Amino acid sequence: MTDFQAFAVEQYLSETEHGVHYNFSESGVHPMTYAELFELANINRDSLFATLVDYPQVNGSQVLRERIAALYSQAQADNVMVTVGATEANTLVAATLLEPGDNVIRFSPTYEQLAGNAHNLGFEVRTVDMLSSEDWAIDGSGLAAAVDDRTRIIHIVNPNNPTGRVLSASDRELIITAARRVGAWIVADEVYCGTERNTDEPTPSFWGGYERVIAINSMSKAYGLPGLRLGWLVAPESLIPALWRRHEYASITATMMSMELATAALAPRARDAITARARGLIRRGFETLQEQLSFHPGVFSVVPPQASAMSFVKFDLPVSSDVFAARLLAEEDVLLIPGSRFGVEEHFRFSSALPDEHLRAGLARMNALTGRILKGT
Ligand SMILES: Cc1ncc(COP(=O)(O)O)c(C=O)c1O
């Protein structure tokens, strides 16, 4: 029996996040209220209130799957299955694709949802590095060496969590070439697509770039609607029934209300307004973060994230990432994620797509603790 591997990042979040005042540990843009969502998506309360509190269509309503398919080139509603967040999609994919003797490639640092599931199901997980010395580009020769004819899945989070790196065209090509060589699936978790900082052009999906792709996304990160618990996967039509059969065991379905609200939020006008809100928070938040990180010269540095609401900040202090995070929480009521949870020391993950005043106040507290650590107290 394989040793159970806990989900390090999510365990840390679920044990520490509630009740903290300055929460910089999340990875999506600041969630919106229902009131904001109703306004941005022009939702009519009366028609929403007429919704039955019933099971919806289990694989996702037709209209929602059509709206999702329209976000991809050459996808139809029948390529889409709606899930309970990207979380369920990642879990179903591991349970559906892997067969005895298979291995899975993951990149590090990354969000380990699919890899953790694969490990806990008893499959070998092989790690390929993303290189901090090269602004988190992938280690191409490491990838080529790790992939063999028992590699069933290459799992990529693009844009990446925690670094915010968007794969370069050449890194994408390396991944497609490695997958094609052995007929592996590319499972692309694209929840940060649409959160780009320097361009309004969304990160291209892997869907359409190679025959064996499953693209995963959700309303949680780029849309600021994590509480909807609504995600999806896009896969070749022939694979959908096998995924759907496992979905019936895992959750049966997302909820009727979450499907209604996601359908409204993905209508083109509403989606534009929601994306504009997210980009505003992401872009201003990172500027504030950068400004505040320079308060103690030489202590903090960061490869600017190309996308996402978070940064993977490097620090030069005589404490581990766990101690830094624990002291911040205990002494300053500030929460971030220590790099140890991603297997990388001297780093922390920091979410900055938040209201500016709150962000500044929390960063001032982080700088105060940093000052004390520098003085040896
Ligand atoms: C890369 C990635 N995938 C999936 C998830 C979970 O997404 P959801 O809320 O849609 O289940 C997260 C959450 O942090 C994430 O970072």
mmCIF file of C-alpha atoms and ligand atoms in Angstrom:
data_model
loop_
_atom_site.group_PDB
_atom_site.id
_atom_site.type_symbol
_atom_site.label_atom_id
_atom_site.label_comp_id
_atom_site.label_asym_id
_atom_site.label_seq_id
_atom_site.Cartn_x
_atom_site.Cartn_y
_atom_site.Cartn_z
ATOM 1 C CA MET A 1 0.000 0.000 0.000
ATOM 2 C CA THR A 2 1.379 3.421 -0.961
ATOM 3 C CA ASP A 3 2.027 5.916 1.833
ATOM 4 C CA PHE A 4 -0.727 8.487 1.770
ATOM 5 C CA GLN A 5 0.624 11.869 0.749
ATOM 6 C CA ALA A 6 -1.317 14.812 2.152
ATOM 7 C CA PHE A 7 -1.917 17.798 -0.119
ATOM 8 C CA ALA A 8 0.701 20.049 1.518
ATOM 9 C CA VAL A 9 -0.567 23.406 0.238
ATOM 10 C CA GLU A 10 -4.261 22.744 0.803
ATOM 11 C CA GLN A 11 -3.627 21.251 4.247
ATOM 12 C CA TYR A 12 -1.752 24.404 5.226
ATOM 13 C CA LEU A 13 -4.569 26.582 3.906
ATOM 14 C CA SER A 14 -7.379 24.677 5.515
ATOM 15 C CA GLU A 15 -5.655 24.571 8.896
ATOM 16 C CA THR A 16 -4.605 28.228 9.045
ATOM 17 C CA GLU A 17 -6.704 30.384 6.763
ATOM 18 C CA HIS A 18 -9.899 30.953 8.698
ATOM 19 C CA GLY A 19 -9.921 33.833 11.121
ATOM 20 C CA VAL A 20 -6.680 35.388 9.894
ATOM 21 C CA HIS A 21 -6.928 39.113 9.207
ATOM 22 C CA TYR A 22 -4.347 39.583 6.438
ATOM 23 C CA ASN A 23 -4.802 36.567 4.223
ATOM 24 C CA PHE A 24 -2.214 36.575 1.420
ATOM 25 C CA SER A 25 -2.215 32.830 1.045
ATOM 26 C CA GLU A 26 -4.795 32.375 -1.692
ATOM 27 C CA SER A 27 -3.958 32.157 -5.362
ATOM 28 C CA GLY A 28 -6.934 33.706 -7.138
ATOM 29 C CA VAL A 29 -8.067 37.310 -7.401
ATOM 30 C CA HIS A 30 -9.982 38.723 -4.456
ATOM 31 C CA PRO A 31 -13.357 36.937 -4.533
ATOM 32 C CA MET A 32 -16.380 39.049 -5.362
ATOM 33 C CA THR A 33 -19.629 39.266 -3.426
ATOM 34 C CA TYR A 34 -22.864 37.920 -4.848
ATOM 35 C CA ALA A 35 -23.974 41.557 -5.186
ATOM 36 C CA GLU A 36 -20.949 42.358 -7.375
ATOM 37 C CA LEU A 37 -21.499 39.244 -9.453
ATOM 38 C CA PHE A 38 -25.165 40.072 -10.003
ATOM 39 C CA GLU A 39 -24.217 43.558 -11.133
ATOM 40 C CA LEU A 40 -21.281 42.640 -13.386
ATOM 41 C CA ALA A 41 -23.160 39.733 -14.983
ATOM 42 C CA ASN A 42 -26.487 41.584 -15.115
ATOM 43 C CA ILE A 43 -28.320 38.729 -13.384
ATOM 44 C CA ASN A 44 -32.043 39.006 -12.845
ATOM 45 C CA ARG A 45 -32.832 37.978 -9.269
ATOM 46 C CA ASP A 46 -36.411 36.945 -9.955
ATOM 47 C CA SER A 47 -35.513 34.488 -12.675
ATOM 48 C CA LEU A 48 -32.657 33.146 -10.561
ATOM 49 C CA PHE A 49 -34.963 32.704 -7.580
ATOM 50 C CA ALA A 50 -37.246 30.605 -9.764
ATOM 51 C CA THR A 51 -34.444 28.049 -10.134
ATOM 52 C CA LEU A 52 -35.329 24.665 -8.651
ATOM 53 C CA VAL A 53 -33.068 23.445 -5.853
ATOM 54 C CA ASP A 54 -32.723 20.244 -7.829
ATOM 55 C CA TYR A 55 -30.003 18.107 -9.408
ATOM 56 C CA PRO A 56 -28.994 19.778 -12.661
ATOM 57 C CA GLN A 57 -27.882 17.966 -15.803
ATOM 58 C CA VAL A 58 -25.067 15.888 -14.364
ATOM 59 C CA ASN A 59 -22.407 16.601 -16.993
ATOM 60 C CA GLY A 60 -23.310 20.331 -17.107
ATOM 61 C CA SER A 61 -26.249 22.110 -18.699
ATOM 62 C CA GLN A 62 -26.170 22.387 -22.471
ATOM 63 C CA VAL A 63 -25.979 26.191 -22.434
ATOM 64 C CA LEU A 64 -23.105 26.228 -19.923
ATOM 65 C CA ARG A 65 -21.145 23.628 -21.871
ATOM 66 C CA GLU A 66 -21.690 25.653 -25.043
ATOM 67 C CA ARG A 67 -20.395 28.806 -23.330
ATOM 68 C CA ILE A 68 -17.341 26.912 -22.099
ATOM 69 C CA ALA A 69 -16.707 25.311 -25.509
ATOM 70 C CA ALA A 70 -16.779 28.776 -27.100
ATOM 71 C CA LEU A 71 -13.679 29.674 -25.063
ATOM 72 C CA TYR A 72 -11.618 27.090 -26.983
ATOM 73 C CA SER A 73 -10.892 26.746 -30.644
ATOM 74 C CA GLN A 74 -12.521 23.702 -32.159
ATOM 75 C CA ALA A 75 -14.338 22.501 -29.037
ATOM 76 C CA GLN A 76 -18.027 21.580 -28.945
ATOM 77 C CA ALA A 77 -20.342 21.207 -25.966
ATOM 78 C CA ASP A 78 -19.797 17.441 -26.168
ATOM 79 C CA ASN A 79 -16.098 17.905 -25.440
ATOM 80 C CA VAL A 80 -16.940 19.578 -22.118
ATOM 81 C CA MET A 81 -17.821 18.105 -18.740
ATOM 82 C CA VAL A 82 -18.658 20.382 -15.818
ATOM 83 C CA THR A 83 -17.126 19.360 -12.471
ATOM 84 C CA VAL A 84 -17.004 20.498 -8.862
ATOM 85 C CA GLY A 85 -14.085 22.861 -9.379
ATOM 86 C CA ALA A 86 -10.886 22.089 -11.232
ATOM 87 C CA THR A 87 -10.185 19.941 -8.186
ATOM 88 C CA GLU A 88 -12.679 17.294 -9.215
ATOM 89 C CA ALA A 89 -11.491 17.450 -12.823
ATOM 90 C CA ASN A 90 -7.874 16.780 -11.779
ATOM 91 C CA THR A 91 -9.004 13.929 -9.549
ATOM 92 C CA LEU A 92 -11.170 12.302 -12.216
ATOM 93 C CA VAL A 93 -8.437 12.499 -14.814
ATOM 94 C CA ALA A 94 -5.954 10.636 -12.593
ATOM 95 C CA ALA A 95 -8.564 7.983 -11.788
ATOM 96 C CA THR A 96 -9.576 7.574 -15.436
ATOM 97 C CA LEU A 97 -6.350 7.591 -17.432
ATOM 98 C CA LEU A 98 -3.868 5.704 -15.293
ATOM 99 C CA GLU A 99 -3.312 1.969 -15.610
ATOM 100 C CA PRO A 100 -0.964 -0.341 -13.690
ATOM 101 C CA GLY A 101 2.688 0.347 -14.511
ATOM 102 C CA ASP A 102 2.071 3.904 -15.737
ATOM 103 C CA ASN A 103 4.022 6.912 -14.573
ATOM 104 C CA VAL A 104 3.126 10.605 -14.389
ATOM 105 C CA ILE A 105 5.337 13.617 -15.010
ATOM 106 C CA ARG A 106 4.935 16.668 -12.823
ATOM 107 C CA PHE A 107 6.897 19.902 -12.819
ATOM 108 C CA SER A 108 8.339 21.485 -9.691
ATOM 109 C CA PRO A 109 7.475 23.820 -8.124
ATOM 110 C CA THR A 110 3.803 23.390 -8.861
ATOM 111 C CA TYR A 111 0.363 22.731 -7.466
ATOM 112 C CA GLU A 112 0.354 19.013 -6.815
ATOM 113 C CA GLN A 113 -3.290 18.086 -7.159
ATOM 114 C CA LEU A 114 -3.060 15.611 -9.999
ATOM 115 C CA ALA A 115 0.370 14.292 -9.004
ATOM 116 C CA GLY A 116 -0.740 13.780 -5.390
ATOM 117 C CA ASN A 117 -3.784 11.836 -6.560
ATOM 118 C CA ALA A 118 -1.610 9.701 -8.840
ATOM 119 C CA HIS A 119 0.823 8.983 -6.002
ATOM 120 C CA ASN A 120 -2.008 8.040 -3.643
ATOM 121 C CA LEU A 121 -3.414 5.666 -6.258
ATOM 122 C CA GLY A 122 -0.034 3.910 -6.264
ATOM 123 C CA PHE A 123 1.492 5.341 -9.452
ATOM 124 C CA GLU A 124 5.037 6.524 -9.928
ATOM 125 C CA VAL A 125 5.363 10.302 -10.143
ATOM 126 C CA ARG A 126 8.473 11.715 -11.795
ATOM 127 C CA THR A 127 9.506 15.296 -11.153
ATOM 128 C CA VAL A 128 10.982 17.669 -13.724
ATOM 129 C CA ASP A 129 12.332 20.983 -12.437
ATOM 130 C CA MET A 130 11.387 24.474 -13.405
ATOM 131 C CA LEU A 131 14.581 26.480 -13.071
ATOM 132 C CA SER A 132 14.663 29.594 -10.894
ATOM 133 C CA SER A 133 17.971 30.561 -12.553
ATOM 134 C CA GLU A 134 16.085 30.710 -15.862
ATOM 135 C CA ASP A 135 13.014 32.592 -14.637
ATOM 136 C CA TRP A 136 11.268 29.239 -14.032
ATOM 137 C CA ALA A 137 11.629 27.860 -17.562
ATOM 138 C CA ILE A 138 11.330 24.073 -17.689
ATOM 139 C CA ASP A 139 14.370 21.807 -17.613
ATOM 140 C CA GLY A 140 14.045 20.474 -21.173
ATOM 141 C CA SER A 141 16.713 17.790 -20.920
ATOM 142 C CA GLY A 142 15.251 16.662 -17.568
ATOM 143 C CA LEU A 143 11.875 16.298 -19.274
ATOM 144 C CA ALA A 144 13.268 14.302 -22.170
ATOM 145 C CA ALA A 145 15.064 11.964 -19.728
ATOM 146 C CA ALA A 146 12.034 11.499 -17.449
ATOM 147 C CA VAL A 147 9.511 10.564 -20.151
ATOM 148 C CA ASP A 148 9.438 6.929 -21.243
ATOM 149 C CA ASP A 149 6.967 4.629 -22.917
ATOM 150 C CA ARG A 150 5.123 4.056 -19.606
ATOM 151 C CA THR A 151 4.482 7.788 -19.207
ATOM 152 C CA ARG A 152 0.739 8.202 -19.400
ATOM 153 C CA ILE A 153 0.302 11.817 -18.258
ATOM 154 C CA ILE A 154 2.412 14.943 -18.453
ATOM 155 C CA HIS A 155 0.725 17.313 -16.040
ATOM 156 C CA ILE A 156 1.349 21.005 -16.495
ATOM 157 C CA VAL A 157 -0.111 23.994 -14.679
ATOM 158 C CA ASN A 158 0.043 26.887 -17.134
ATOM 159 C CA PRO A 159 0.225 29.729 -16.092
ATOM 160 C CA ASN A 160 2.073 28.178 -13.186
ATOM 161 C CA ASN A 161 1.157 28.114 -9.525
ATOM 162 C CA PRO A 162 3.208 29.305 -7.557
ATOM 163 C CA THR A 163 5.549 31.219 -9.915
ATOM 164 C CA GLY A 164 3.087 32.868 -12.319
ATOM 165 C CA ARG A 165 5.334 31.776 -15.187
ATOM 166 C CA VAL A 166 3.655 31.334 -18.582
ATOM 167 C CA LEU A 167 5.281 28.647 -20.698
ATOM 168 C CA SER A 168 7.307 30.029 -23.588
ATOM 169 C CA ALA A 169 6.442 28.773 -27.070
ATOM 170 C CA SER A 170 9.585 26.623 -27.001
ATOM 171 C CA ASP A 171 8.715 25.086 -23.602
ATOM 172 C CA ARG A 172 5.209 24.255 -24.900
ATOM 173 C CA GLU A 173 6.782 22.611 -27.892
ATOM 174 C CA LEU A 174 9.151 20.581 -25.694
ATOM 175 C CA ILE A 175 6.170 19.258 -23.736
ATOM 176 C CA ILE A 176 4.186 18.400 -26.874
ATOM 177 C CA THR A 177 7.211 16.725 -28.456
ATOM 178 C CA ALA A 178 7.872 14.637 -25.329
ATOM 179 C CA ALA A 179 4.201 13.592 -25.119
ATOM 180 C CA ARG A 180 3.971 12.764 -28.820
ATOM 181 C CA ARG A 181 7.117 10.629 -28.679
ATOM 182 C CA VAL A 182 5.410 8.153 -26.309
ATOM 183 C CA GLY A 183 1.697 8.845 -26.898
ATOM 184 C CA ALA A 184 1.230 10.383 -23.435
ATOM 185 C CA TRP A 185 -1.645 12.664 -22.451
ATOM 186 C CA ILE A 186 -0.982 16.297 -21.692
ATOM 187 C CA VAL A 187 -3.232 17.323 -18.837
ATOM 188 C CA ALA A 188 -3.129 21.109 -18.727
ATOM 189 C CA ASP A 189 -4.483 22.853 -15.657
ATOM 190 C CA GLU A 190 -5.188 26.320 -17.029
ATOM 191 C CA VAL A 191 -7.037 27.946 -14.117
ATOM 192 C CA TYR A 192 -4.846 31.073 -14.286
ATOM 193 C CA CYS A 193 -5.482 31.630 -17.990
ATOM 194 C CA GLY A 194 -6.876 35.174 -18.340
ATOM 195 C CA THR A 195 -4.834 36.597 -15.455
ATOM 196 C CA GLU A 196 -1.958 37.903 -17.593
ATOM 197 C CA ARG A 197 -0.244 41.001 -16.233
ATOM 198 C CA ASN A 198 1.423 42.523 -19.289
ATOM 199 C CA THR A 199 -0.994 41.654 -22.054
ATOM 200 C CA ASP A 200 -4.725 41.303 -22.578
ATOM 201 C CA GLU A 201 -4.021 38.270 -24.758
ATOM 202 C CA PRO A 202 -4.955 35.158 -22.744
ATOM 203 C CA THR A 203 -2.411 32.368 -22.389
ATOM 204 C CA PRO A 204 -3.148 29.900 -25.185
ATOM 205 C CA SER A 205 -4.739 26.622 -24.129
ATOM 206 C CA PHE A 206 -3.011 23.325 -24.893
ATOM 207 C CA TRP A 207 -6.359 22.245 -26.343
ATOM 208 C CA GLY A 208 -5.979 22.000 -30.123
ATOM 209 C CA GLY A 209 -2.170 21.769 -29.981
ATOM 210 C CA TYR A 210 -1.985 17.975 -29.869
ATOM 211 C CA GLU A 211 -4.537 15.123 -30.075
ATOM 212 C CA ARG A 212 -4.198 13.827 -26.520
ATOM 213 C CA VAL A 213 -4.967 16.881 -24.419
ATOM 214 C CA ILE A 214 -7.301 17.370 -21.488
ATOM 215 C CA ALA A 215 -7.667 21.056 -20.610
ATOM 216 C CA ILE A 216 -8.933 21.942 -17.144
ATOM 217 C CA ASN A 217 -10.240 25.265 -15.888
ATOM 218 C CA SER A 218 -12.676 26.746 -13.398
ATOM 219 C CA MET A 219 -14.450 29.847 -12.146
ATOM 220 C CA SER A 220 -12.192 30.031 -9.080
ATOM 221 C CA LYS A 221 -9.096 31.984 -10.021
ATOM 222 C CA ALA A 222 -9.363 34.282 -13.038
ATOM 223 C CA TYR A 223 -13.041 34.997 -12.330
ATOM 224 C CA GLY A 224 -12.788 35.482 -8.552
ATOM 225 C CA LEU A 225 -15.657 33.032 -7.917
ATOM 226 C CA PRO A 226 -14.085 30.131 -5.985
ATOM 227 C CA GLY A 227 -17.193 29.641 -3.843
ATOM 228 C CA LEU A 228 -19.202 28.559 -6.870
ATOM 229 C CA ARG A 229 -17.149 25.340 -6.792
ATOM 230 C CA LEU A 230 -17.554 25.067 -10.519
ATOM 231 C CA GLY A 231 -14.917 23.843 -12.937
ATOM 232 C CA TRP A 232 -14.671 21.845 -16.126
ATOM 233 C CA LEU A 233 -12.558 19.708 -18.335
ATOM 234 C CA VAL A 234 -12.336 19.712 -22.116
ATOM 235 C CA ALA A 235 -11.399 16.351 -23.616
ATOM 236 C CA PRO A 236 -11.772 14.335 -26.820
ATOM 237 C CA GLU A 237 -15.412 13.247 -27.049
ATOM 238 C CA SER A 238 -14.431 9.572 -26.933
ATOM 239 C CA LEU A 239 -12.951 10.037 -23.444
ATOM 240 C CA ILE A 240 -15.912 11.910 -21.924
ATOM 241 C CA PRO A 241 -18.024 8.825 -21.008
ATOM 242 C CA ALA A 242 -15.209 7.293 -18.918
ATOM 243 C CA LEU A 243 -14.720 10.580 -17.070
ATOM 244 C CA TRP A 244 -18.462 11.032 -16.640
ATOM 245 C CA ARG A 245 -18.863 7.537 -15.099
ATOM 246 C CA ARG A 246 -16.293 8.487 -12.448
ATOM 247 C CA HIS A 247 -17.933 11.892 -11.924
ATOM 248 C CA GLU A 248 -21.154 10.071 -10.949
ATOM 249 C CA TYR A 249 -19.233 8.306 -8.172
ATOM 250 C CA ALA A 250 -17.205 11.330 -7.071
ATOM 251 C CA SER A 251 -19.848 14.037 -6.748
ATOM 252 C CA ILE A 252 -22.732 13.241 -9.152
ATOM 253 C CA THR A 253 -22.718 16.885 -10.193
ATOM 254 C CA ALA A 254 -22.008 20.524 -9.459
ATOM 255 C CA THR A 255 -25.078 22.427 -8.263
ATOM 256 C CA MET A 256 -27.956 23.910 -10.225
ATOM 257 C CA MET A 257 -27.259 27.367 -8.782
ATOM 258 C CA SER A 258 -23.532 27.271 -9.536
ATOM 259 C CA MET A 259 -24.292 26.289 -13.127
ATOM 260 C CA GLU A 260 -26.804 29.146 -13.479
ATOM 261 C CA LEU A 261 -24.358 31.691 -12.069
ATOM 262 C CA ALA A 262 -21.417 30.409 -14.128
ATOM 263 C CA THR A 263 -23.566 30.526 -17.261
ATOM 264 C CA ALA A 264 -24.334 34.185 -16.567
ATOM 265 C CA ALA A 265 -20.703 35.001 -15.731
ATOM 266 C CA LEU A 266 -19.428 33.413 -18.956
ATOM 267 C CA ALA A 267 -21.763 35.375 -21.228
ATOM 268 C CA PRO A 268 -19.364 37.429 -23.363
ATOM 269 C CA ARG A 269 -20.182 40.881 -21.878
ATOM 270 C CA ALA A 270 -20.170 39.661 -18.303
ATOM 271 C CA ARG A 271 -16.953 37.757 -18.853
ATOM 272 C CA ASP A 272 -15.248 40.876 -20.219
ATOM 273 C CA ALA A 273 -16.331 42.878 -17.165
ATOM 274 C CA ILE A 274 -15.199 40.165 -14.748
ATOM 275 C CA THR A 275 -11.855 39.782 -16.524
ATOM 276 C CA ALA A 276 -11.303 43.554 -16.432
ATOM 277 C CA ARG A 277 -11.925 43.547 -12.657
ATOM 278 C CA ALA A 278 -9.435 40.685 -12.201
ATOM 279 C CA ARG A 279 -6.747 42.293 -14.343
ATOM 280 C CA GLY A 280 -7.076 45.596 -12.473
ATOM 281 C CA LEU A 281 -6.539 43.866 -9.110
ATOM 282 C CA ILE A 282 -3.679 41.723 -10.417
ATOM 283 C CA ARG A 283 -1.770 44.546 -12.050
ATOM 284 C CA ARG A 284 -2.098 47.097 -9.266
ATOM 285 C CA GLY A 285 -1.517 44.472 -6.582
ATOM 286 C CA PHE A 286 1.795 43.370 -8.023
ATOM 287 C CA GLU A 287 3.026 46.979 -8.254
ATOM 288 C CA THR A 288 2.230 47.496 -4.585
ATOM 289 C CA LEU A 289 3.943 44.231 -3.678
ATOM 290 C CA GLN A 290 7.087 45.165 -5.590
ATOM 291 C CA GLU A 291 7.191 48.597 -4.002
ATOM 292 C CA GLN A 292 6.842 47.181 -0.481
ATOM 293 C CA LEU A 293 9.370 44.395 -1.066
ATOM 294 C CA SER A 294 12.047 47.039 -1.610
ATOM 295 C CA PHE A 295 11.566 48.420 1.938
ATOM 296 C CA HIS A 296 14.460 46.276 3.232
ATOM 297 C CA PRO A 297 16.979 46.418 0.362
ATOM 298 C CA GLY A 298 18.529 43.088 -0.620
ATOM 299 C CA VAL A 299 16.136 40.931 1.403
ATOM 300 C CA PHE A 300 13.382 40.119 -1.076
ATOM 301 C CA SER A 301 13.494 39.399 -4.802
ATOM 302 C CA VAL A 302 10.951 38.038 -7.218
ATOM 303 C CA VAL A 303 10.805 36.904 -10.832
ATOM 304 C CA PRO A 304 7.809 39.038 -11.879
ATOM 305 C CA PRO A 305 4.879 36.699 -12.567
ATOM 306 C CA GLN A 306 3.640 36.926 -16.143
ATOM 307 C CA ALA A 307 0.193 35.884 -14.950
ATOM 308 C CA SER A 308 -1.805 34.824 -11.885
ATOM 309 C CA ALA A 309 -2.617 36.714 -8.741
ATOM 310 C CA MET A 310 0.416 35.504 -6.832
ATOM 311 C CA SER A 311 4.204 35.733 -6.691
ATOM 312 C CA PHE A 312 6.844 33.293 -5.536
ATOM 313 C CA VAL A 313 9.081 35.604 -3.513
ATOM 314 C CA LYS A 314 12.667 34.717 -2.600
ATOM 315 C CA PHE A 315 14.022 35.988 0.717
ATOM 316 C CA ASP A 316 17.447 36.235 2.292
ATOM 317 C CA LEU A 317 16.853 35.967 6.043
ATOM 318 C CA PRO A 318 18.375 33.678 8.697
ATOM 319 C CA VAL A 319 15.109 31.738 9.165
ATOM 320 C CA SER A 320 13.413 28.912 7.284
ATOM 321 C CA SER A 321 10.282 29.554 5.250
ATOM 322 C CA ASP A 322 8.249 27.699 7.897
ATOM 323 C CA VAL A 323 9.557 29.883 10.698
ATOM 324 C CA PHE A 324 9.030 33.064 8.711
ATOM 325 C CA ALA A 325 5.417 32.079 7.945
ATOM 326 C CA ALA A 326 4.713 30.913 11.509
ATOM 327 C CA ARG A 327 6.073 34.125 13.057
ATOM 328 C CA LEU A 328 4.111 36.250 10.603
ATOM 329 C CA LEU A 329 0.941 34.467 11.550
ATOM 330 C CA ALA A 330 1.527 34.514 15.300
ATOM 331 C CA GLU A 331 2.992 38.015 15.625
ATOM 332 C CA GLU A 332 1.335 39.954 12.795
ATOM 333 C CA ASP A 333 -1.894 38.104 11.878
ATOM 334 C CA VAL A 334 -0.545 37.749 8.312
ATOM 335 C CA LEU A 335 -0.794 34.520 6.318
ATOM 336 C CA LEU A 336 1.287 33.454 3.335
ATOM 337 C CA ILE A 337 2.431 30.029 2.185
ATOM 338 C CA PRO A 338 5.969 28.933 3.070
ATOM 339 C CA GLY A 339 8.032 27.684 0.125
ATOM 340 C CA SER A 340 8.529 24.393 1.993
ATOM 341 C CA ARG A 341 4.968 23.495 0.974
ATOM 342 C CA PHE A 342 6.190 23.529 -2.624
ATOM 343 C CA GLY A 343 9.492 21.853 -1.755
ATOM 344 C CA VAL A 344 11.459 25.097 -2.268
ATOM 345 C CA GLU A 345 13.202 26.832 0.673
ATOM 346 C CA GLU A 346 13.950 30.576 0.994
ATOM 347 C CA HIS A 347 10.684 31.373 -0.780
ATOM 348 C CA PHE A 348 7.070 32.100 0.031
ATOM 349 C CA ARG A 349 3.955 32.352 -2.105
ATOM 350 C CA PHE A 350 2.182 35.659 -1.771
ATOM 351 C CA SER A 351 -1.182 36.646 -3.218
ATOM 352 C CA SER A 352 -1.436 40.336 -4.086
ATOM 353 C CA ALA A 353 -4.606 40.770 -6.197
ATOM 354 C CA LEU A 354 -6.427 42.334 -3.263
ATOM 355 C CA PRO A 355 -7.853 45.725 -2.288
ATOM 356 C CA ASP A 356 -4.868 48.066 -2.084
ATOM 357 C CA GLU A 357 -5.301 49.450 1.427
ATOM 358 C CA HIS A 358 -5.561 46.003 2.950
ATOM 359 C CA LEU A 359 -2.570 44.788 0.939
ATOM 360 C CA ARG A 360 -0.424 47.732 2.060
ATOM 361 C CA ALA A 361 -1.358 47.318 5.700
ATOM 362 C CA GLY A 362 -0.439 43.613 5.625
ATOM 363 C CA LEU A 363 2.833 44.245 3.799
ATOM 364 C CA ALA A 364 3.777 46.899 6.375
ATOM 365 C CA ARG A 365 3.360 44.195 9.035
ATOM 366 C CA MET A 366 5.540 41.808 7.036
ATOM 367 C CA ASN A 367 8.202 44.506 6.791
ATOM 368 C CA ALA A 368 7.963 45.127 10.536
ATOM 369 C CA LEU A 369 8.631 41.448 11.293
ATOM 370 C CA THR A 370 11.445 41.416 8.730
ATOM 371 C CA GLY A 371 13.049 44.368 10.542
ATOM 372 C CA ARG A 372 12.917 42.443 13.836
ATOM 373 C CA ILE A 373 14.432 39.321 12.260
ATOM 374 C CA LEU A 374 17.252 41.425 10.774
ATOM 375 C CA LYS A 375 17.960 42.788 14.257
ATOM 376 C CA GLY A 376 18.017 39.263 15.636
ATOM 377 C CA THR A 377 14.831 39.558 17.708
HETATM 378 C C1 LIG B 1 -3.450 25.074 -10.409
HETATM 379 C C2 LIG B 1 -4.695 24.892 -9.610
HETATM 380 N N1 LIG B 1 -5.606 23.996 -10.022
HETATM 381 C C3 LIG B 1 -6.750 23.805 -9.348
HETATM 382 C C4 LIG B 1 -7.018 24.512 -8.190
HETATM 383 C C5 LIG B 1 -8.315 24.285 -7.479
HETATM 384 O O1 LIG B 1 -9.299 24.938 -8.217
HETATM 385 P P1 LIG B 1 -10.861 24.854 -7.920
HETATM 386 O O2 LIG B 1 -11.175 25.879 -6.889
HETATM 387 O O3 LIG B 1 -11.476 25.169 -9.240
HETATM 388 O O4 LIG B 1 -11.186 23.478 -7.465
HETATM 389 C C6 LIG B 1 -6.095 25.445 -7.714
HETATM 390 C C7 LIG B 1 -6.330 26.181 -6.464
HETATM 391 O O5 LIG B 1 -5.454 26.813 -5.913
HETATM 392 C C8 LIG B 1 -4.909 25.640 -8.458
HETATM 393 O O6 LIG B 1 -3.996 26.529 -8.070
#
